């Protein structure tokens, strides 16, 4: 009887002892899609900005989780940034005349963010997070529309050579 009691006691004790925690989550990799509007404006070297314009961004994003609430986040997105400005050009006539041009910029970038995502624990099935890091943008297209005195002058003129290749 004594041996049976000790055997049953040892069976229960060893049944609750584990070397690893089998309930811990697998952190791994998470992949997702993103699509959202952008608000952009331009700051021209000559002339003045004419407010904001809407754009759009879409692509893939991924999280490399290295702990339960911490991950390295990156992705690849196509981002469109639009803007408007006014530039006054002086034409060499007699007498010289100044003509205001309304310029619309349509800039397109490939964006590769390198960020760290910090998440809270779930509270009522809601998880808050903050994302901090660097966004690397590479210009893949730049076009401009120009209107002078309400008349359409230029449409979709390629201005890629005047726009910087890299934007952070």
mmCIF file with all atom_site columns, C-alpha atoms in Angstrom:
data_model
loop_
_atom_site.group_PDB
_atom_site.id
_atom_site.type_symbol
_atom_site.label_atom_id
_atom_site.label_alt_id
_atom_site.label_comp_id
_atom_site.label_asym_id
_atom_site.label_entity_id
_atom_site.label_seq_id
_atom_site.pdbx_PDB_ins_code
_atom_site.Cartn_x
_atom_site.Cartn_y
_atom_site.Cartn_z
_atom_site.occupancy
_atom_site.B_iso_or_equiv
_atom_site.pdbx_formal_charge
_atom_site.auth_seq_id
_atom_site.auth_comp_id
_atom_site.auth_asym_id
_atom_site.auth_atom_id
_atom_site.pdbx_PDB_model_num
ATOM 1   C CA . UNK A 1 1   ? 0.000   0.000  0.000   1.00 0.00 ? 1   UNK A CA 1
ATOM 2   C CA . UNK A 1 2   ? 2.802   2.367  0.897   1.00 0.00 ? 2   UNK A CA 1
ATOM 3   C CA . UNK A 1 3   ? 4.608   1.706  -2.429  1.00 0.00 ? 3   UNK A CA 1
ATOM 4   C CA . UNK A 1 4   ? 1.407   2.248  -4.402  1.00 0.00 ? 4   UNK A CA 1
ATOM 5   C CA . UNK A 1 5   ? 0.774   5.589  -2.682  1.00 0.00 ? 5   UNK A CA 1
ATOM 6   C CA . UNK A 1 6   ? 4.326   6.795  -3.407  1.00 0.00 ? 6   UNK A CA 1
ATOM 7   C CA . UNK A 1 7   ? 4.067   5.641  -7.032  1.00 0.00 ? 7   UNK A CA 1
ATOM 8   C CA . UNK A 1 8   ? 0.779   7.567  -7.540  1.00 0.00 ? 8   UNK A CA 1
ATOM 9   C CA . UNK A 1 9   ? 2.202   10.654 -5.814  1.00 0.00 ? 9   UNK A CA 1
ATOM 10  C CA . UNK A 1 10  ? 5.317   10.602 -8.034  1.00 0.00 ? 10  UNK A CA 1
ATOM 11  C CA . UNK A 1 11  ? 3.123   10.149 -11.119 1.00 0.00 ? 11  UNK A CA 1
ATOM 12  C CA . UNK A 1 12  ? 1.141   13.311 -10.311 1.00 0.00 ? 12  UNK A CA 1
ATOM 13  C CA . UNK A 1 13  ? 4.236   15.341 -9.457  1.00 0.00 ? 13  UNK A CA 1
ATOM 14  C CA . UNK A 1 14  ? 6.088   14.387 -12.637 1.00 0.00 ? 14  UNK A CA 1
ATOM 15  C CA . UNK A 1 15  ? 2.990   14.970 -14.739 1.00 0.00 ? 15  UNK A CA 1
ATOM 16  C CA . UNK A 1 16  ? 3.024   18.706 -13.934 1.00 0.00 ? 16  UNK A CA 1
ATOM 17  C CA . UNK A 1 17  ? 6.740   19.348 -14.445 1.00 0.00 ? 17  UNK A CA 1
ATOM 18  C CA . UNK A 1 18  ? 7.837   20.455 -17.950 1.00 0.00 ? 18  UNK A CA 1
ATOM 19  C CA . UNK A 1 19  ? 11.181  21.631 -19.227 1.00 0.00 ? 19  UNK A CA 1
ATOM 20  C CA . UNK A 1 20  ? 9.601   24.063 -21.730 1.00 0.00 ? 20  UNK A CA 1
ATOM 21  C CA . UNK A 1 21  ? 6.421   26.082 -21.580 1.00 0.00 ? 21  UNK A CA 1
ATOM 22  C CA . UNK A 1 22  ? 4.220   24.487 -24.238 1.00 0.00 ? 22  UNK A CA 1
ATOM 23  C CA . UNK A 1 23  ? 1.682   27.334 -23.977 1.00 0.00 ? 23  UNK A CA 1
ATOM 24  C CA . UNK A 1 24  ? 4.085   30.000 -25.235 1.00 0.00 ? 24  UNK A CA 1
ATOM 25  C CA . UNK A 1 25  ? 3.106   31.375 -28.660 1.00 0.00 ? 25  UNK A CA 1
ATOM 26  C CA . UNK A 1 26  ? 5.037   30.842 -31.844 1.00 0.00 ? 26  UNK A CA 1
ATOM 27  C CA . UNK A 1 27  ? 6.286   34.309 -32.797 1.00 0.00 ? 27  UNK A CA 1
ATOM 28  C CA . UNK A 1 28  ? 7.335   33.709 -36.400 1.00 0.00 ? 28  UNK A CA 1
ATOM 29  C CA . UNK A 1 29  ? 6.378   35.872 -39.381 1.00 0.00 ? 29  UNK A CA 1
ATOM 30  C CA . UNK A 1 30  ? 3.138   37.662 -40.284 1.00 0.00 ? 30  UNK A CA 1
ATOM 31  C CA . UNK A 1 31  ? 2.301   38.897 -43.790 1.00 0.00 ? 31  UNK A CA 1
ATOM 32  C CA . UNK A 1 32  ? -0.441  41.334 -44.734 1.00 0.00 ? 32  UNK A CA 1
ATOM 33  C CA . UNK A 1 33  ? -1.809  43.736 -47.326 1.00 0.00 ? 33  UNK A CA 1
ATOM 34  C CA . UNK A 1 34  ? -2.052  47.493 -46.891 1.00 0.00 ? 34  UNK A CA 1
ATOM 35  C CA . UNK A 1 35  ? -4.009  50.187 -48.709 1.00 0.00 ? 35  UNK A CA 1
ATOM 36  C CA . UNK A 1 36  ? -4.581  53.715 -47.435 1.00 0.00 ? 36  UNK A CA 1
ATOM 37  C CA . UNK A 1 37  ? -4.936  57.327 -48.597 1.00 0.00 ? 37  UNK A CA 1
ATOM 38  C CA . UNK A 1 38  ? -2.071  59.802 -48.337 1.00 0.00 ? 38  UNK A CA 1
ATOM 39  C CA . UNK A 1 39  ? -2.130  63.547 -47.865 1.00 0.00 ? 39  UNK A CA 1
ATOM 40  C CA . UNK A 1 40  ? 0.718   65.344 -49.612 1.00 0.00 ? 40  UNK A CA 1
ATOM 41  C CA . UNK A 1 41  ? 1.985   68.806 -50.306 1.00 0.00 ? 41  UNK A CA 1
ATOM 42  C CA . UNK A 1 42  ? 4.977   70.271 -52.085 1.00 0.00 ? 42  UNK A CA 1
ATOM 43  C CA . UNK A 1 43  ? 7.416   72.932 -50.994 1.00 0.00 ? 43  UNK A CA 1
ATOM 44  C CA . UNK A 1 44  ? 8.764   74.444 -54.209 1.00 0.00 ? 44  UNK A CA 1
ATOM 45  C CA . UNK A 1 45  ? 12.084  76.279 -54.342 1.00 0.00 ? 45  UNK A CA 1
ATOM 46  C CA . UNK A 1 46  ? 10.445  79.011 -56.443 1.00 0.00 ? 46  UNK A CA 1
ATOM 47  C CA . UNK A 1 47  ? 6.816   79.987 -55.942 1.00 0.00 ? 47  UNK A CA 1
ATOM 48  C CA . UNK A 1 48  ? 4.380   79.029 -53.206 1.00 0.00 ? 48  UNK A CA 1
ATOM 49  C CA . UNK A 1 49  ? 2.558   75.918 -52.106 1.00 0.00 ? 49  UNK A CA 1
ATOM 50  C CA . UNK A 1 50  ? -1.155  75.695 -52.926 1.00 0.00 ? 50  UNK A CA 1
ATOM 51  C CA . UNK A 1 51  ? -2.348  73.422 -50.148 1.00 0.00 ? 51  UNK A CA 1
ATOM 52  C CA . UNK A 1 52  ? -2.688  69.669 -49.919 1.00 0.00 ? 52  UNK A CA 1
ATOM 53  C CA . UNK A 1 53  ? -3.734  66.959 -52.372 1.00 0.00 ? 53  UNK A CA 1
ATOM 54  C CA . UNK A 1 54  ? -4.840  63.367 -51.872 1.00 0.00 ? 54  UNK A CA 1
ATOM 55  C CA . UNK A 1 55  ? -2.893  60.326 -53.016 1.00 0.00 ? 55  UNK A CA 1
ATOM 56  C CA . UNK A 1 56  ? -2.956  56.582 -52.408 1.00 0.00 ? 56  UNK A CA 1
ATOM 57  C CA . UNK A 1 57  ? -0.628  53.853 -51.143 1.00 0.00 ? 57  UNK A CA 1
ATOM 58  C CA . UNK A 1 58  ? -0.900  50.053 -51.486 1.00 0.00 ? 58  UNK A CA 1
ATOM 59  C CA . UNK A 1 59  ? 1.340   47.023 -51.081 1.00 0.00 ? 59  UNK A CA 1
ATOM 60  C CA . UNK A 1 60  ? 2.590   44.213 -48.841 1.00 0.00 ? 60  UNK A CA 1
ATOM 61  C CA . UNK A 1 61  ? 3.768   44.433 -45.248 1.00 0.00 ? 61  UNK A CA 1
ATOM 62  C CA . UNK A 1 62  ? 5.423   41.899 -42.978 1.00 0.00 ? 62  UNK A CA 1
ATOM 63  C CA . UNK A 1 63  ? 6.233   41.563 -39.289 1.00 0.00 ? 63  UNK A CA 1
ATOM 64  C CA . UNK A 1 64  ? 9.153   39.482 -38.053 1.00 0.00 ? 64  UNK A CA 1
ATOM 65  C CA . UNK A 1 65  ? 8.161   38.851 -34.427 1.00 0.00 ? 65  UNK A CA 1
ATOM 66  C CA . UNK A 1 66  ? 11.128  38.363 -32.118 1.00 0.00 ? 66  UNK A CA 1
ATOM 67  C CA . UNK A 1 67  ? 9.158   38.481 -28.837 1.00 0.00 ? 67  UNK A CA 1
ATOM 68  C CA . UNK A 1 68  ? 5.509   38.433 -27.849 1.00 0.00 ? 68  UNK A CA 1
ATOM 69  C CA . UNK A 1 69  ? 5.067   42.222 -28.046 1.00 0.00 ? 69  UNK A CA 1
ATOM 70  C CA . UNK A 1 70  ? 8.001   43.253 -30.253 1.00 0.00 ? 70  UNK A CA 1
ATOM 71  C CA . UNK A 1 71  ? 8.585   42.872 -33.974 1.00 0.00 ? 71  UNK A CA 1
ATOM 72  C CA . UNK A 1 72  ? 10.660  44.178 -36.860 1.00 0.00 ? 72  UNK A CA 1
ATOM 73  C CA . UNK A 1 73  ? 8.236   45.487 -39.493 1.00 0.00 ? 73  UNK A CA 1
ATOM 74  C CA . UNK A 1 74  ? 8.980   46.071 -43.156 1.00 0.00 ? 74  UNK A CA 1
ATOM 75  C CA . UNK A 1 75  ? 7.221   45.874 -46.492 1.00 0.00 ? 75  UNK A CA 1
ATOM 76  C CA . UNK A 1 76  ? 7.023   47.101 -50.070 1.00 0.00 ? 76  UNK A CA 1
ATOM 77  C CA . UNK A 1 77  ? 4.405   49.645 -51.102 1.00 0.00 ? 77  UNK A CA 1
ATOM 78  C CA . UNK A 1 78  ? 3.679   51.855 -54.099 1.00 0.00 ? 78  UNK A CA 1
ATOM 79  C CA . UNK A 1 79  ? 2.976   55.350 -52.791 1.00 0.00 ? 79  UNK A CA 1
ATOM 80  C CA . UNK A 1 80  ? 1.515   58.256 -54.763 1.00 0.00 ? 80  UNK A CA 1
ATOM 81  C CA . UNK A 1 81  ? 2.118   61.741 -53.384 1.00 0.00 ? 81  UNK A CA 1
ATOM 82  C CA . UNK A 1 82  ? 0.348   64.639 -55.064 1.00 0.00 ? 82  UNK A CA 1
ATOM 83  C CA . UNK A 1 83  ? 0.762   68.366 -54.527 1.00 0.00 ? 83  UNK A CA 1
ATOM 84  C CA . UNK A 1 84  ? -0.075  71.790 -55.943 1.00 0.00 ? 84  UNK A CA 1
ATOM 85  C CA . UNK A 1 85  ? 1.896   75.011 -56.244 1.00 0.00 ? 85  UNK A CA 1
ATOM 86  C CA . UNK A 1 86  ? 1.854   78.361 -58.010 1.00 0.00 ? 86  UNK A CA 1
ATOM 87  C CA . UNK A 1 87  ? 4.891   79.676 -59.848 1.00 0.00 ? 87  UNK A CA 1
ATOM 88  C CA . UNK A 1 88  ? 5.159   83.046 -61.580 1.00 0.00 ? 88  UNK A CA 1
ATOM 89  C CA . UNK A 1 89  ? 7.198   83.014 -64.787 1.00 0.00 ? 89  UNK A CA 1
ATOM 90  C CA . UNK A 1 90  ? 8.341   86.232 -66.429 1.00 0.00 ? 90  UNK A CA 1
ATOM 91  C CA . UNK A 1 91  ? 8.127   86.143 -70.212 1.00 0.00 ? 91  UNK A CA 1
ATOM 92  C CA . UNK A 1 92  ? 10.610  88.261 -72.107 1.00 0.00 ? 92  UNK A CA 1
ATOM 93  C CA . UNK A 1 93  ? 8.294   90.470 -74.096 1.00 0.00 ? 93  UNK A CA 1
ATOM 94  C CA . UNK A 1 94  ? 8.081   94.217 -74.403 1.00 0.00 ? 94  UNK A CA 1
ATOM 95  C CA . UNK A 1 95  ? 7.077   95.082 -71.709 1.00 0.00 ? 95  UNK A CA 1
ATOM 96  C CA . UNK A 1 96  ? 7.920   91.939 -69.679 1.00 0.00 ? 96  UNK A CA 1
ATOM 97  C CA . UNK A 1 97  ? 4.813   90.100 -68.479 1.00 0.00 ? 97  UNK A CA 1
ATOM 98  C CA . UNK A 1 98  ? 4.432   87.838 -65.497 1.00 0.00 ? 98  UNK A CA 1
ATOM 99  C CA . UNK A 1 99  ? 2.256   84.772 -65.952 1.00 0.00 ? 99  UNK A CA 1
ATOM 100 C CA . UNK A 1 100 ? 1.173   82.664 -62.938 1.00 0.00 ? 100 UNK A CA 1
ATOM 101 C CA . UNK A 1 101 ? 1.265   78.919 -63.560 1.00 0.00 ? 101 UNK A CA 1
ATOM 102 C CA . UNK A 1 102 ? -0.776  76.502 -61.459 1.00 0.00 ? 102 UNK A CA 1
ATOM 103 C CA . UNK A 1 103 ? 1.349   73.348 -61.167 1.00 0.00 ? 103 UNK A CA 1
ATOM 104 C CA . UNK A 1 104 ? 0.094   69.911 -60.108 1.00 0.00 ? 104 UNK A CA 1
ATOM 105 C CA . UNK A 1 105 ? 2.665   67.287 -59.164 1.00 0.00 ? 105 UNK A CA 1
ATOM 106 C CA . UNK A 1 106 ? 2.045   63.519 -59.334 1.00 0.00 ? 106 UNK A CA 1
ATOM 107 C CA . UNK A 1 107 ? 4.958   61.689 -57.707 1.00 0.00 ? 107 UNK A CA 1
ATOM 108 C CA . UNK A 1 108 ? 5.162   57.918 -57.369 1.00 0.00 ? 108 UNK A CA 1
ATOM 109 C CA . UNK A 1 109 ? 7.555   56.044 -55.065 1.00 0.00 ? 109 UNK A CA 1
ATOM 110 C CA . UNK A 1 110 ? 8.459   52.497 -54.049 1.00 0.00 ? 110 UNK A CA 1
ATOM 111 C CA . UNK A 1 111 ? 8.514   52.595 -50.263 1.00 0.00 ? 111 UNK A CA 1
ATOM 112 C CA . UNK A 1 112 ? 10.533  50.165 -48.101 1.00 0.00 ? 112 UNK A CA 1
ATOM 113 C CA . UNK A 1 113 ? 9.993   50.930 -44.386 1.00 0.00 ? 113 UNK A CA 1
ATOM 114 C CA . UNK A 1 114 ? 12.403  49.629 -41.729 1.00 0.00 ? 114 UNK A CA 1
ATOM 115 C CA . UNK A 1 115 ? 10.616  49.925 -38.389 1.00 0.00 ? 115 UNK A CA 1
ATOM 116 C CA . UNK A 1 116 ? 10.207  48.429 -34.920 1.00 0.00 ? 116 UNK A CA 1
ATOM 117 C CA . UNK A 1 117 ? 6.657   47.710 -33.782 1.00 0.00 ? 117 UNK A CA 1
ATOM 118 C CA . UNK A 1 118 ? 5.892   47.763 -30.038 1.00 0.00 ? 118 UNK A CA 1
ATOM 119 C CA . UNK A 1 119 ? 2.551   46.201 -29.038 1.00 0.00 ? 119 UNK A CA 1
ATOM 120 C CA . UNK A 1 120 ? 0.507   46.124 -25.857 1.00 0.00 ? 120 UNK A CA 1
ATOM 121 C CA . UNK A 1 121 ? -1.031  42.996 -24.391 1.00 0.00 ? 121 UNK A CA 1
ATOM 122 C CA . UNK A 1 122 ? -4.628  42.294 -25.411 1.00 0.00 ? 122 UNK A CA 1
ATOM 123 C CA . UNK A 1 123 ? -7.150  44.264 -23.376 1.00 0.00 ? 123 UNK A CA 1
ATOM 124 C CA . UNK A 1 124 ? -10.757 43.227 -24.213 1.00 0.00 ? 124 UNK A CA 1
ATOM 125 C CA . UNK A 1 125 ? -9.538  41.730 -27.525 1.00 0.00 ? 125 UNK A CA 1
ATOM 126 C CA . UNK A 1 126 ? -7.930  45.070 -28.512 1.00 0.00 ? 126 UNK A CA 1
ATOM 127 C CA . UNK A 1 127 ? -4.192  45.509 -28.965 1.00 0.00 ? 127 UNK A CA 1
ATOM 128 C CA . UNK A 1 128 ? -2.579  48.944 -29.375 1.00 0.00 ? 128 UNK A CA 1
ATOM 129 C CA . UNK A 1 129 ? 0.795   49.422 -31.032 1.00 0.00 ? 129 UNK A CA 1
ATOM 130 C CA . UNK A 1 130 ? 3.356   52.067 -31.915 1.00 0.00 ? 130 UNK A CA 1
ATOM 131 C CA . UNK A 1 131 ? 5.638   51.831 -34.920 1.00 0.00 ? 131 UNK A CA 1
ATOM 132 C CA . UNK A 1 132 ? 8.939   53.709 -35.087 1.00 0.00 ? 132 UNK A CA 1
ATOM 133 C CA . UNK A 1 133 ? 11.650  53.776 -37.734 1.00 0.00 ? 133 UNK A CA 1
ATOM 134 C CA . UNK A 1 134 ? 12.752  54.936 -41.156 1.00 0.00 ? 134 UNK A CA 1
ATOM 135 C CA . UNK A 1 135 ? 10.807  54.968 -44.405 1.00 0.00 ? 135 UNK A CA 1
ATOM 136 C CA . UNK A 1 136 ? 12.952  54.673 -47.535 1.00 0.00 ? 136 UNK A CA 1
ATOM 137 C CA . UNK A 1 137 ? 11.265  55.929 -50.716 1.00 0.00 ? 137 UNK A CA 1
ATOM 138 C CA . UNK A 1 138 ? 12.695  55.589 -54.231 1.00 0.00 ? 138 UNK A CA 1
ATOM 139 C CA . UNK A 1 139 ? 11.164  57.674 -57.027 1.00 0.00 ? 139 UNK A CA 1
ATOM 140 C CA . UNK A 1 140 ? 9.747   55.622 -59.903 1.00 0.00 ? 140 UNK A CA 1
ATOM 141 C CA . UNK A 1 141 ? 7.697   58.333 -61.623 1.00 0.00 ? 141 UNK A CA 1
ATOM 142 C CA . UNK A 1 142 ? 7.166   62.079 -61.538 1.00 0.00 ? 142 UNK A CA 1
ATOM 143 C CA . UNK A 1 143 ? 4.690   63.960 -63.708 1.00 0.00 ? 143 UNK A CA 1
ATOM 144 C CA . UNK A 1 144 ? 3.448   67.517 -63.749 1.00 0.00 ? 144 UNK A CA 1
ATOM 145 C CA . UNK A 1 145 ? 0.434   69.377 -65.099 1.00 0.00 ? 145 UNK A CA 1
ATOM 146 C CA . UNK A 1 146 ? 0.708   73.120 -65.776 1.00 0.00 ? 146 UNK A CA 1
ATOM 147 C CA . UNK A 1 147 ? -2.175  75.539 -66.276 1.00 0.00 ? 147 UNK A CA 1
ATOM 148 C CA . UNK A 1 148 ? -1.601  79.187 -67.214 1.00 0.00 ? 148 UNK A CA 1
ATOM 149 C CA . UNK A 1 149 ? -4.436  81.708 -66.786 1.00 0.00 ? 149 UNK A CA 1
ATOM 150 C CA . UNK A 1 150 ? -7.027  78.922 -66.621 1.00 0.00 ? 150 UNK A CA 1
ATOM 151 C CA . UNK A 1 151 ? -5.836  77.274 -69.861 1.00 0.00 ? 151 UNK A CA 1
ATOM 152 C CA . UNK A 1 152 ? -4.289  73.829 -69.976 1.00 0.00 ? 152 UNK A CA 1
ATOM 153 C CA . UNK A 1 153 ? -0.658  74.200 -71.058 1.00 0.00 ? 153 UNK A CA 1
ATOM 154 C CA . UNK A 1 154 ? 1.024   70.881 -70.288 1.00 0.00 ? 154 UNK A CA 1
ATOM 155 C CA . UNK A 1 155 ? -0.369  67.495 -69.252 1.00 0.00 ? 155 UNK A CA 1
ATOM 156 C CA . UNK A 1 156 ? 1.648   64.639 -67.720 1.00 0.00 ? 156 UNK A CA 1
ATOM 157 C CA . UNK A 1 157 ? 5.047   66.189 -68.459 1.00 0.00 ? 157 UNK A CA 1
ATOM 158 C CA . UNK A 1 158 ? 7.837   63.901 -67.197 1.00 0.00 ? 158 UNK A CA 1
ATOM 159 C CA . UNK A 1 159 ? 9.821   65.746 -64.507 1.00 0.00 ? 159 UNK A CA 1
ATOM 160 C CA . UNK A 1 160 ? 11.753  62.757 -63.100 1.00 0.00 ? 160 UNK A CA 1
ATOM 161 C CA . UNK A 1 161 ? 15.102  64.462 -63.722 1.00 0.00 ? 161 UNK A CA 1
ATOM 162 C CA . UNK A 1 162 ? 14.184  67.404 -61.462 1.00 0.00 ? 162 UNK A CA 1
ATOM 163 C CA . UNK A 1 163 ? 12.937  65.218 -58.548 1.00 0.00 ? 163 UNK A CA 1
ATOM 164 C CA . UNK A 1 164 ? 15.392  63.549 -56.169 1.00 0.00 ? 164 UNK A CA 1
ATOM 165 C CA . UNK A 1 165 ? 15.651  59.746 -56.462 1.00 0.00 ? 165 UNK A CA 1
ATOM 166 C CA . UNK A 1 166 ? 15.665  59.067 -52.690 1.00 0.00 ? 166 UNK A CA 1
ATOM 167 C CA . UNK A 1 167 ? 13.227  60.395 -50.092 1.00 0.00 ? 167 UNK A CA 1
ATOM 168 C CA . UNK A 1 168 ? 13.369  59.518 -46.374 1.00 0.00 ? 168 UNK A CA 1
#
